[in-house]
Amino acid sequence: MPETLTLYVLNGPNLNLLGVREPDIYGHETLADVQTMCEAAAEGAHVVFRQSNHEGQLVDWIHEAREQASALVINPAAFTHTSVALLDALKTLSVPIVECHLSNPAAREDFRRHSYVSLVATGVISGFGPHSYELAVKAALRLARERAAAGARSPKT
């Protein structure tokens, strides 16, 4: 029987206010609603779902994911555009990384059009509100399963 995959879903600053902060941009669903959606989309994979307003805490969780995660979904929120520290931490991962955003940063202010995370992300999903997470979870786990299957087929040296 195959080992259960572990997916880390990390959320950056102000996402704890999801549902009340700028609902015209981010929607009315709460972060707890998003977590429930992610767990349902994971179809049996173990989901580690976390949020922090602190850059260093996110870096620590990325370091933890190096040892524990089969894939990672990250909505770095405002740190998307500012954090070389997150970029450097993400560079240490060898699992699929899916960058996720509720809104479409490319359709917003100019400063939101640059993402440090995109430099290392396997893919980016944005603009679908909370459903961005559902799509990101499915994509990340599909990539992780494909990688695991390819590794199982590789000859041992």
N, CA, C and O atoms as a DFTB+ gen file, in Angstrom:
628 C
 N C O
     1  1       0.856      -1.183       0.000
     2  2       0.000       0.000       0.000
     3  2       0.896       1.238       0.000
     4  3       1.850       1.302       0.775
     5  1       0.604       2.229      -0.863
     6  2       1.454       3.406      -0.939
     7  2       1.381       4.253       0.323
     8  3       0.365       4.310       1.016
     9  1       2.509       4.910       0.588
    10  2       2.588       5.797       1.744
    11  2       1.670       7.002       1.534
    12  3       1.536       7.494       0.413
    13  1       1.043       7.473       2.604
    14  2       0.185       8.649       2.524
    15  2       1.038       9.889       2.265
    16  3       2.057      10.104       2.921
    17  1       0.612      10.689       1.314
    18  2       1.306      11.933       1.019
    19  2       0.981      12.974       2.081
    20  3      -0.109      12.974       2.654
    21  1       1.932      13.853       2.336
    22  2       1.729      14.975       3.255
    23  2       1.869      16.263       2.466
    24  3       2.888      16.505       1.819
    25  1       0.844      17.077       2.526
    26  2       0.818      18.359       1.838
    27  2       0.836      19.480       2.862
    28  3      -0.002      19.520       3.763
    29  1       1.788      20.385       2.725
    30  2       1.813      21.586       3.543
    31  2       1.093      22.697       2.779
    32  3       1.358      22.924       1.599
    33  1       0.183      23.383       3.464
    34  2      -0.494      24.561       2.920
    35  2      -0.176      25.700       3.880
    36  3      -0.668      25.740       5.007
    37  1       0.658      26.625       3.409
    38  2       1.106      27.731       4.259
    39  2       0.505      29.041       3.782
    40  3       0.412      29.304       2.582
    41  1       0.101      29.850       4.737
    42  2      -0.600      31.100       4.473
    43  2       0.089      32.248       5.173
    44  3       0.437      32.157       6.351
    45  1       0.287      33.338       4.436
    46  2       1.003      34.484       4.948
    47  2       0.139      35.509       5.659
    48  3      -0.984      35.219       6.073
    49  1       0.681      36.717       5.795
    50  2       0.083      37.749       6.636
    51  2      -1.310      38.187       6.187
    52  3      -1.617      38.275       4.998
    53  1      -2.113      38.448       7.172
    54  2      -3.470      38.981       7.058
    55  2      -4.493      37.962       6.565
    56  3      -5.684      38.268       6.512
    57  1      -4.055      36.763       6.205
    58  2      -5.029      35.762       5.769
    59  2      -5.872      35.243       6.928
    60  3      -6.918      34.633       6.705
    61  1      -5.431      35.474       8.163
    62  2      -6.265      35.173       9.323
    63  2      -7.522      36.043       9.331
    64  3      -8.486      35.721      10.025
    65  1      -7.525      37.138       8.571
    66  2      -8.687      38.033       8.500
    67  2      -9.552      37.764       7.269
    68  3     -10.452      38.538       6.944
    69  1      -9.264      36.658       6.597
    70  2     -10.048      36.307       5.414
    71  2     -11.530      36.226       5.784
    72  3     -11.902      35.650       6.806
    73  1     -12.351      36.806       4.943
    74  2     -13.788      36.845       5.188
    75  2     -14.258      38.190       5.701
    76  3     -15.418      38.559       5.519
    77  1     -13.348      38.934       6.352
    78  2     -13.706      40.270       6.846
    79  2     -12.847      41.365       6.223
    80  3     -13.283      42.513       6.135
    81  1     -11.644      41.031       5.795
    82  2     -10.738      42.021       5.200
    83  2     -10.980      42.089       3.696
    84  3     -10.800      41.100       2.986
    85  1     -11.378      43.230       3.226
    86  2     -11.604      43.488       1.805
    87  2     -12.355      42.344       1.097
    88  3     -11.836      41.744       0.156
    89  1     -13.575      42.053       1.560
    90  2     -14.317      40.937       0.959
    91  2     -14.620      41.133      -0.530
    92  3     -14.866      40.164      -1.247
    93  1     -14.603      42.381      -0.990
    94  2     -14.816      42.627      -2.416
    95  2     -13.655      42.083      -3.253
    96  3     -13.826      41.801      -4.438
    97  1     -12.493      41.937      -2.650
    98  2     -11.327      41.366      -3.342
    99  2     -11.167      39.892      -2.991
   100  3     -10.967      39.061      -3.877
   101  1     -11.254      39.561      -1.703
   102  2     -10.885      38.236      -1.228
   103  2     -12.068      37.314      -0.934
   104  3     -11.866      36.123      -0.697
   105  1     -13.285      37.829      -0.943
   106  2     -14.457      36.997      -0.706
   107  2     -14.875      36.977       0.748
   108  3     -14.277      37.635       1.600
   109  1     -15.916      36.207       1.012
   110  2     -16.496      36.134       2.350
   111  2     -16.124      34.859       3.098
   112  3     -16.409      34.740       4.290
   113  1     -15.495      33.909       2.420
   114  2     -15.086      32.681       3.086
   115  2     -13.962      32.984       4.075
   116  3     -13.130      33.860       3.838
   117  1     -13.953      32.256       5.173
   118  2     -12.913      32.418       6.188
   119  2     -11.748      31.475       5.888
   120  3     -11.842      30.610       5.017
   121  1     -10.666      31.652       6.611
   122  2      -9.532      30.752       6.452
   123  2      -9.917      29.338       6.884
   124  3      -9.421      28.365       6.315
   125  1     -10.788      29.212       7.873
   126  2     -11.283      27.882       8.270
   127  2     -12.059      27.237       7.117
   128  3     -11.947      26.031       6.898
   129  1     -12.836      28.023       6.385
   130  2     -13.534      27.500       5.205
   131  2     -12.539      27.012       4.160
   132  3     -12.736      25.967       3.540
   133  1     -11.476      27.774       3.972
   134  2     -10.440      27.395       3.004
   135  2      -9.759      26.105       3.447
   136  3      -9.486      25.233       2.622
   137  1      -9.486      25.980       4.733
   138  2      -8.863      24.757       5.242
   139  2      -9.752      23.546       4.957
   140  3      -9.265      22.511       4.502
   141  1     -11.039      23.673       5.220
   142  2     -11.977      22.579       4.949
   143  2     -11.963      22.216       3.471
   144  3     -11.980      21.037       3.117
   145  1     -11.930      23.223       2.610
   146  2     -11.879      23.003       1.171
   147  2     -10.593      22.265       0.780
   148  3     -10.626      21.345      -0.038
   149  1      -9.476      22.666       1.360
   150  2      -8.193      22.026       1.063
   151  2      -8.191      20.568       1.502
   152  3      -7.732      19.696       0.765
   153  1      -8.696      20.306       2.685
   154  2      -8.722      18.939       3.198
   155  2      -9.608      18.046       2.333
   156  3      -9.279      16.882       2.107
   157  1     -10.723      18.578       1.853
   158  2     -11.590      17.801       0.963
   159  2     -10.910      17.549      -0.379
   160  3     -11.005      16.451      -0.927
   161  1     -10.230      18.553      -0.906
   162  2      -9.551      18.424      -2.198
   163  2      -8.365      17.475      -2.125
   164  3      -7.952      16.932      -3.149
   165  1      -7.806      17.263      -0.935
   166  2      -6.617      16.423      -0.769
   167  2      -6.918      14.936      -0.916
   168  3      -6.000      14.135      -1.095
   169  1      -8.162      14.567      -0.844
   170  2      -8.594      13.180      -1.087
   171  2      -7.712      12.154      -0.389
   172  3      -7.149      11.263      -1.025
   173  1      -7.601      12.291       0.923
   174  2      -6.890      11.292       1.702
   175  2      -5.460      11.645       2.055
   176  3      -4.888      11.029       2.954
   177  1      -4.870      12.601       1.390
   178  2      -3.522      13.038       1.772
   179  2      -3.614      13.779       3.103
   180  3      -4.634      14.393       3.416
   181  1      -2.554      13.713       3.865
   182  2      -2.492      14.439       5.138
   183  2      -2.178      15.906       4.838
   184  3      -1.208      16.208       4.143
   185  1      -3.000      16.811       5.364
   186  2      -2.814      18.246       5.126
   187  2      -2.351      18.924       6.405
   188  3      -2.994      18.820       7.450
   189  1      -1.228      19.619       6.307
   190  2      -0.722      20.471       7.385
   191  2      -1.041      21.894       6.943
   192  3      -0.414      22.415       6.021
   193  1      -2.004      22.516       7.592
   194  2      -2.535      23.824       7.180
   195  2      -2.179      24.841       8.250
   196  3      -2.572      24.697       9.408
   197  1      -1.427      25.880       7.859
   198  2      -0.965      26.868       8.843
   199  2      -1.008      28.280       8.270
   200  3      -0.965      28.485       7.057
   201  1      -1.093      29.245       9.184
   202  2      -1.071      30.666       8.822
   203  2      -0.233      31.407       9.836
   204  3      -0.283      31.122      11.033
   205  1       0.550      32.376       9.339
   206  2       1.298      33.252      10.237
   207  2       1.428      34.635       9.619
   208  3       1.510      34.786       8.400
   209  1       1.444      35.623      10.473
   210  2       1.722      36.997      10.058
   211  2       3.217      37.300      10.135
   212  3       3.638      38.428       9.875
   213  1       4.015      36.302      10.490
   214  2       5.436      36.502      10.737
   215  2       6.283      35.735       9.727
   216  3       6.170      34.516       9.595
   217  1       7.120      36.464       9.030
   218  2       7.964      35.900       7.977
   219  2       8.847      34.759       8.502
   220  3       8.953      33.713       7.862
   221  1       9.467      34.958       9.642
   222  2      10.351      33.936      10.201
   223  2       9.627      32.645      10.517
   224  3      10.187      31.563      10.344
   225  1       8.395      32.741      10.975
   226  2       7.614      31.534      11.259
   227  2       7.354      30.755       9.965
   228  3       7.445      29.527       9.945
   229  1       7.034      31.469       8.899
   230  2       6.828      30.808       7.607
   231  2       8.113      30.133       7.133
   232  3       8.071      29.023       6.602
   233  1       9.246      30.793       7.320
   234  2      10.542      30.202       6.956
   235  2      10.758      28.916       7.759
   236  3      11.182      27.906       7.199
   237  1      10.475      28.942       9.051
   238  2      10.632      27.735       9.876
   239  2       9.745      26.599       9.379
   240  3      10.181      25.448       9.341
   241  1       8.513      26.905       9.001
   242  2       7.615      25.862       8.498
   243  2       8.081      25.321       7.148
   244  3       7.920      24.132       6.871
   245  1       8.652      26.172       6.312
   246  2       9.217      25.702       5.041
   247  2      10.381      24.757       5.323
   248  3      10.514      23.730       4.659
   249  1      11.216      25.086       6.289
   250  2      12.321      24.199       6.681
   251  2      11.774      22.861       7.169
   252  3      12.321      21.809       6.837
   253  1      10.708      22.894       7.950
   254  2      10.069      21.671       8.426
   255  2       9.544      20.852       7.238
   256  3       9.656      19.626       7.219
   257  1       8.977      21.540       6.261
   258  2       8.435      20.857       5.081
   259  2       9.519      20.121       4.296
   260  3       9.222      19.141       3.613
   261  1      10.761      20.575       4.381
   262  2      11.872      19.880       3.703
   263  2      11.926      18.416       4.100
   264  3      12.244      17.552       3.283
   265  1      11.616      18.144       5.354
   266  2      11.699      16.780       5.879
   267  2      10.359      16.049       5.861
   268  3      10.332      14.818       5.877
   269  1       9.259      16.777       5.829
   270  2       7.948      16.163       6.043
   271  2       7.020      16.158       4.832
   272  3       6.160      15.284       4.726
   273  1       7.175      17.103       3.927
   274  2       6.166      17.329       2.891
   275  2       6.449      16.562       1.608
   276  3       7.600      16.375       1.215
   277  1       5.383      16.130       0.973
   278  2       5.436      15.571      -0.381
   279  2       5.243      16.676      -1.404
   280  3       5.663      16.548      -2.554
   281  1       4.607      17.764      -0.983
   282  2       4.361      18.939      -1.826
   283  2       3.998      20.092      -0.905
   284  3       3.662      19.897       0.263
   285  1       4.072      21.311      -1.463
   286  2       3.759      22.500      -0.676
   287  2       2.931      23.470      -1.516
   288  3       3.257      23.751      -2.669
   289  1       1.864      23.969      -0.919
   290  2       1.076      25.065      -1.472
   291  2       1.320      26.253      -0.567
   292  3       1.234      26.140       0.655
   293  1       1.622      27.388      -1.163
   294  2       1.880      28.578      -0.352
   295  2       1.170      29.786      -0.934
   296  3       1.278      30.086      -2.123
   297  1       0.441      30.471      -0.064
   298  2      -0.086      31.797      -0.357
   299  2       0.702      32.744       0.543
   300  3       0.327      32.971       1.693
   301  1       1.792      33.294       0.016
   302  2       2.626      34.143       0.857
   303  2       2.044      35.525       1.105
   304  3       2.617      36.315       1.856
   305  1       0.900      35.827       0.474
   306  2       0.238      37.121       0.638
   307  2       1.236      38.243       0.337
   308  3       1.948      38.163      -0.664
   309  1       1.309      39.265       1.158
   310  2       2.174      40.410       0.877
   311  2       3.652      40.022       0.786
   312  3       4.425      40.709       0.118
   313  1       4.057      38.929       1.451
   314  2       5.454      38.500       1.367
   315  2       5.823      38.034      -0.049
   316  3       7.005      37.924      -0.377
   317  1       4.830      37.766      -0.875
   318  2       5.069      37.398      -2.275
   319  2       6.012      38.392      -2.935
   320  3       6.925      38.017      -3.672
   321  1       5.774      39.656      -2.658
   322  2       6.416      40.754      -3.372
   323  2       7.649      41.310      -2.665
   324  3       8.332      42.188      -3.193
   325  1       7.932      40.792      -1.462
   326  2       8.989      41.416      -0.653
   327  2      10.013      40.449      -0.078
   328  3      11.095      40.885       0.313
   329  1       9.720      39.170      -0.011
   330  2      10.518      38.299       0.843
   331  2      11.549      37.448       0.104
   332  3      11.232      36.420      -0.493
   333  1      12.778      37.913       0.169
   334  2      13.899      37.101      -0.306
   335  2      14.106      35.938       0.664
   336  3      14.563      34.871       0.254
   337  1      13.781      36.127       1.930
   338  2      13.917      35.057       2.922
   339  2      13.030      33.862       2.560
   340  3      13.475      32.718       2.651
   341  1      11.795      34.108       2.155
   342  2      10.932      33.001       1.723
   343  2      11.485      32.347       0.466
   344  3      11.501      31.121       0.360
   345  1      11.936      33.151      -0.480
   346  2      12.537      32.609      -1.697
   347  2      13.692      31.674      -1.344
   348  3      13.748      30.545      -1.832
   349  1      14.603      32.135      -0.509
   350  2      15.758      31.318      -0.153
   351  2      15.341      30.032       0.556
   352  3      15.917      28.975       0.300
   353  1      14.357      30.106       1.436
   354  2      13.874      28.900       2.119
   355  2      13.235      27.935       1.121
   356  3      13.485      26.731       1.174
   357  1      12.419      28.457       0.219
   358  2      11.754      27.609      -0.773
   359  2      12.751      26.938      -1.706
   360  3      12.497      25.834      -2.187
   361  1      13.877      27.586      -1.968
   362  2      14.919      26.995      -2.822
   363  2      15.472      25.708      -2.229
   364  3      16.053      24.903      -2.958
   365  1      15.310      25.492      -0.935
   366  2      15.848      24.294      -0.300
   367  2      14.944      23.076      -0.480
   368  3      15.345      21.957      -0.159
   369  1      13.739      23.280      -0.985
   370  2      12.793      22.172      -1.139
   371  2      13.066      21.397      -2.423
   372  3      13.521      21.955      -3.422
   373  1      12.782      20.111      -2.375
   374  2      12.898      19.271      -3.565
   375  2      11.545      18.682      -3.947
   376  3      11.480      17.715      -4.706
   377  1      10.473      19.254      -3.428
   378  2       9.106      18.801      -3.714
   379  2       8.398      19.870      -4.550
   380  3       8.850      21.014      -4.607
   381  1       7.290      19.501      -5.197
   382  2       6.532      20.509      -5.944
   383  2       6.055      21.640      -5.033
   384  3       5.613      21.410      -3.907
   385  1       6.157      22.867      -5.551
   386  2       5.713      24.078      -4.854
   387  2       4.689      24.757      -5.745
   388  3       4.978      25.088      -6.895
   389  1       3.490      24.963      -5.211
   390  2       2.462      25.680      -5.959
   391  2       2.152      26.978      -5.223
   392  3       1.707      26.974      -4.075
   393  1       2.399      28.080      -5.909
   394  2       2.072      29.413      -5.388
   395  2       0.591      29.650      -5.642
   396  3       0.094      29.391      -6.738
   397  1      -0.106      30.137      -4.641
   398  2      -1.557      30.283      -4.703
   399  2      -1.960      31.683      -4.238
   400  3      -1.449      32.190      -3.239
   401  1      -2.880      32.294      -4.974
   402  2      -3.419      33.601      -4.585
   403  2      -4.917      33.627      -4.823
   404  3      -5.413      33.076      -5.806
   405  1      -5.626      34.269      -3.919
   406  2      -7.072      34.423      -4.047
   407  2      -7.423      35.348      -5.206
   408  3      -8.304      35.048      -6.011
   409  1      -6.727      36.466      -5.277
   410  2      -6.960      37.430      -6.353
   411  2      -5.915      37.205      -7.439
   412  3      -5.027      36.366      -7.289
   413  1      -6.020      37.942      -8.511
   414  2      -5.046      37.876      -9.592
   415  2      -4.084      39.049      -9.423
   416  3      -4.428      40.178      -9.771
   417  1      -2.885      38.803      -8.896
   418  2      -1.951      39.910      -8.665
   419  2      -1.624      40.708      -9.928
   420  3      -1.353      41.905      -9.845
   421  1      -1.646      40.072     -11.068
   422  2      -1.323      40.757     -12.326
   423  2      -2.378      41.795     -12.704
   424  3      -2.111      42.683     -13.514
   425  1      -3.560      41.689     -12.130
   426  2      -4.635      42.627     -12.426
   427  2      -4.772      43.703     -11.350
   428  3      -5.747      44.455     -11.336
   429  1      -3.797      43.772     -10.455
   430  2      -3.871      44.717      -9.344
   431  2      -2.754      45.751      -9.454
   432  3      -2.269      46.010     -10.556
   433  1      -2.339      46.342      -8.352
   434  2      -1.321      47.391      -8.364
   435  2      -0.016      46.864      -8.956
   436  3       0.279      45.671      -8.892
   437  1       0.760      47.787      -9.536
   438  2       2.018      47.406     -10.180
   439  2       2.945      46.617      -9.255
   440  3       3.561      45.642      -9.685
   441  1       3.049      47.030      -7.983
   442  2       3.988      46.361      -7.087
   443  2       3.622      44.901      -6.841
   444  3       4.478      44.111      -6.443
   445  1       2.360      44.534      -7.072
   446  2       1.932      43.151      -6.864
   447  2       2.277      42.251      -8.057
   448  3       2.050      41.043      -8.003
   449  1       2.805      42.813      -9.097
   450  2       3.082      42.036     -10.309
   451  2       4.410      41.300     -10.250
   452  3       4.709      40.503     -11.139
   453  1       5.212      41.549      -9.220
   454  2       6.470      40.829      -9.059
   455  2       6.331      39.843      -7.903
   456  3       5.886      40.198      -6.812
   457  1       6.718      38.611      -8.164
   458  2       6.686      37.584      -7.130
   459  2       8.044      36.927      -6.996
   460  3       8.560      36.352      -7.954
   461  1       8.625      37.012      -5.804
   462  2       9.845      36.260      -5.534
   463  2       9.557      34.762      -5.521
   464  3      10.386      33.965      -5.958
   465  1       8.397      34.382      -5.026
   466  2       8.032      32.972      -4.913
   467  2       7.930      32.318      -6.287
   468  3       8.286      31.150      -6.445
   469  1       7.452      33.051      -7.270
   470  2       7.310      32.486      -8.618
   471  2       8.642      32.027      -9.197
   472  3       8.664      31.171     -10.082
   473  1       9.743      32.577      -8.717
   474  2      11.056      32.183      -9.217
   475  2      11.375      30.720      -8.930
   476  3      12.195      30.118      -9.623
   477  1      10.730      30.141      -7.906
   478  2      10.981      28.739      -7.556
   479  2       9.732      27.867      -7.600
   480  3       9.822      26.649      -7.446
   481  1       8.580      28.472      -7.808
   482  2       7.341      27.693      -7.826
   483  2       7.270      26.807      -9.063
   484  3       7.679      27.200     -10.156
   485  1       6.748      25.619      -8.865
   486  2       6.486      24.718      -9.980
   487  2       5.376      25.301     -10.846
   488  3       5.405      25.188     -12.071
   489  1       4.392      25.931     -10.190
   490  2       3.283      26.561     -10.885
   491  2       2.614      27.580      -9.997
   492  3       2.851      27.632      -8.790
   493  1       1.760      28.402     -10.622
   494  2       1.049      29.471      -9.914
   495  2      -0.433      29.376     -10.271
   496  3      -0.796      29.248     -11.440
   497  1      -1.278      29.443      -9.245
   498  2      -2.727      29.470      -9.457
   499  2      -3.255      30.697      -8.729
   500  3      -3.029      30.865      -7.531
   501  1      -3.964      31.561      -9.467
   502  2      -4.453      32.795      -8.854
   503  2      -5.732      33.253      -9.532
   504  3      -6.023      32.906     -10.677
   505  1      -6.483      34.047      -8.781
   506  2      -7.629      34.733      -9.350
   507  2      -8.960      34.018      -9.220
   508  3      -9.968      34.516      -9.721
   509  1      -8.998      32.874      -8.569
   510  2     -10.230      32.108      -8.459
   511  2     -10.826      32.146      -7.056
   512  3     -11.627      31.286      -6.691
   513  1     -10.432      33.147      -6.274
   514  2     -10.923      33.226      -4.910
   515  2     -10.483      31.995      -4.123
   516  3      -9.416      31.442      -4.390
   517  1     -11.283      31.564      -3.165
   518  2     -10.918      30.388      -2.369
   519  2     -10.726      29.124      -3.214
   520  3     -10.019      28.204      -2.802
   521  1     -11.346      29.077      -4.382
   522  2     -11.179      27.905      -5.241
   523  2      -9.758      27.807      -5.799
   524  3      -9.359      26.751      -6.291
   525  1      -8.992      28.900      -5.726
   526  2      -7.577      28.824      -6.092
   527  2      -6.878      27.758      -5.246
   528  3      -6.028      27.021      -5.746
   529  1      -7.239      27.682      -3.972
   530  2      -6.631      26.693      -3.089
   531  2      -6.984      25.270      -3.517
   532  3      -6.119      24.395      -3.554
   533  1      -8.226      25.048      -3.830
   534  2      -8.662      23.717      -4.267
   535  2      -7.859      23.279      -5.495
   536  3      -7.367      22.152      -5.552
   537  1      -7.732      24.176      -6.473
   538  2      -6.961      23.875      -7.679
   539  2      -5.491      23.639      -7.345
   540  3      -4.862      22.734      -7.894
   541  1      -4.950      24.452      -6.448
   542  2      -3.541      24.331      -6.066
   543  2      -3.271      23.006      -5.353
   544  3      -2.265      22.348      -5.618
   545  1      -4.163      22.621      -4.457
   546  2      -4.010      21.349      -3.734
   547  2      -4.023      20.185      -4.715
   548  3      -3.168      19.301      -4.649
   549  1      -4.978      20.186      -5.608
   550  2      -5.070      19.087      -6.585
   551  2      -3.826      19.042      -7.476
   552  3      -3.298      17.966      -7.756
   553  1      -3.363      20.203      -7.916
   554  2      -2.174      20.245      -8.770
   555  2      -0.934      19.772      -8.019
   556  3      -0.158      18.974      -8.545
   557  1      -0.740      20.255      -6.799
   558  2       0.445      19.885      -6.017
   559  2       0.467      18.385      -5.744
   560  3       1.512      17.747      -5.868
   561  1      -0.672      17.824      -5.377
   562  2      -0.708      16.393      -5.076
   563  2      -0.556      15.548      -6.335
   564  3       0.042      14.473      -6.293
   565  1      -1.085      16.021      -7.434
   566  2      -0.887      15.283      -8.687
   567  2       0.602      15.233      -9.029
   568  3       1.131      14.181      -9.386
   569  1       1.266      16.374      -8.916
   570  2       2.710      16.413      -9.172
   571  2       3.468      15.501      -8.216
   572  3       4.394      14.803      -8.629
   573  1       3.085      15.500      -6.950
   574  2       3.754      14.647      -5.960
   575  2       3.537      13.174      -6.282
   576  3       4.465      12.373      -6.171
   577  1       2.327      12.811      -6.676
   578  2       2.045      11.407      -7.036
   579  2       2.820      10.998      -8.281
   580  3       3.359       9.893      -8.344
   581  1       2.876      11.880      -9.270
   582  2       3.648      11.583     -10.486
   583  2       5.123      11.401     -10.148
   584  3       5.782      10.500     -10.666
   585  1       5.626      12.253      -9.289
   586  2       7.032      12.157      -8.887
   587  2       7.295      10.848      -8.132
   588  3       8.309      10.187      -8.358
   589  1       6.371      10.480      -7.233
   590  2       6.520       9.238      -6.486
   591  2       6.460       8.027      -7.428
   592  3       7.224       7.076      -7.264
   593  1       5.559       8.064      -8.407
   594  2       5.443       6.957      -9.361
   595  2       6.693       6.851     -10.212
   596  3       7.167       5.746     -10.477
   597  1       7.235       7.983     -10.645
   598  2       8.450       7.980     -11.450
   599  2       9.625       7.443     -10.643
   600  3      10.465       6.712     -11.169
   601  1       9.682       7.807      -9.365
   602  2      10.742       7.308      -8.497
   603  2      10.633       5.808      -8.266
   604  3      11.648       5.118      -8.166
   605  1       9.422       5.307      -8.183
   606  2       9.200       3.878      -7.990
   607  2       9.624       3.089      -9.230
   608  3      10.009       1.925      -9.125
   609  1       9.554       3.722     -10.403
   610  2       9.944       3.057     -11.643
   611  2      11.431       3.167     -11.924
   612  3      11.965       2.419     -12.742
   613  1      12.105       4.095     -11.249
   614  2      13.541       4.306     -11.504
   615  2      14.338       3.132     -10.962
   616  3      14.042       2.613      -9.886
   617  1      15.353       2.716     -11.715
   618  2      16.206       1.621     -11.208
   619  2      17.002       2.090     -10.000
   620  3      17.451       3.235      -9.945
   621  1      17.169       1.213      -9.051
   622  2      17.974       1.510      -7.857
   623  2      19.439       1.368      -8.213
   624  3      19.828       0.420      -8.895
   625  1      20.251       2.304      -7.756
   626  2      21.685       2.226      -8.048
   627  2      22.472       1.876      -6.808
   628  3      23.697       1.767      -6.865
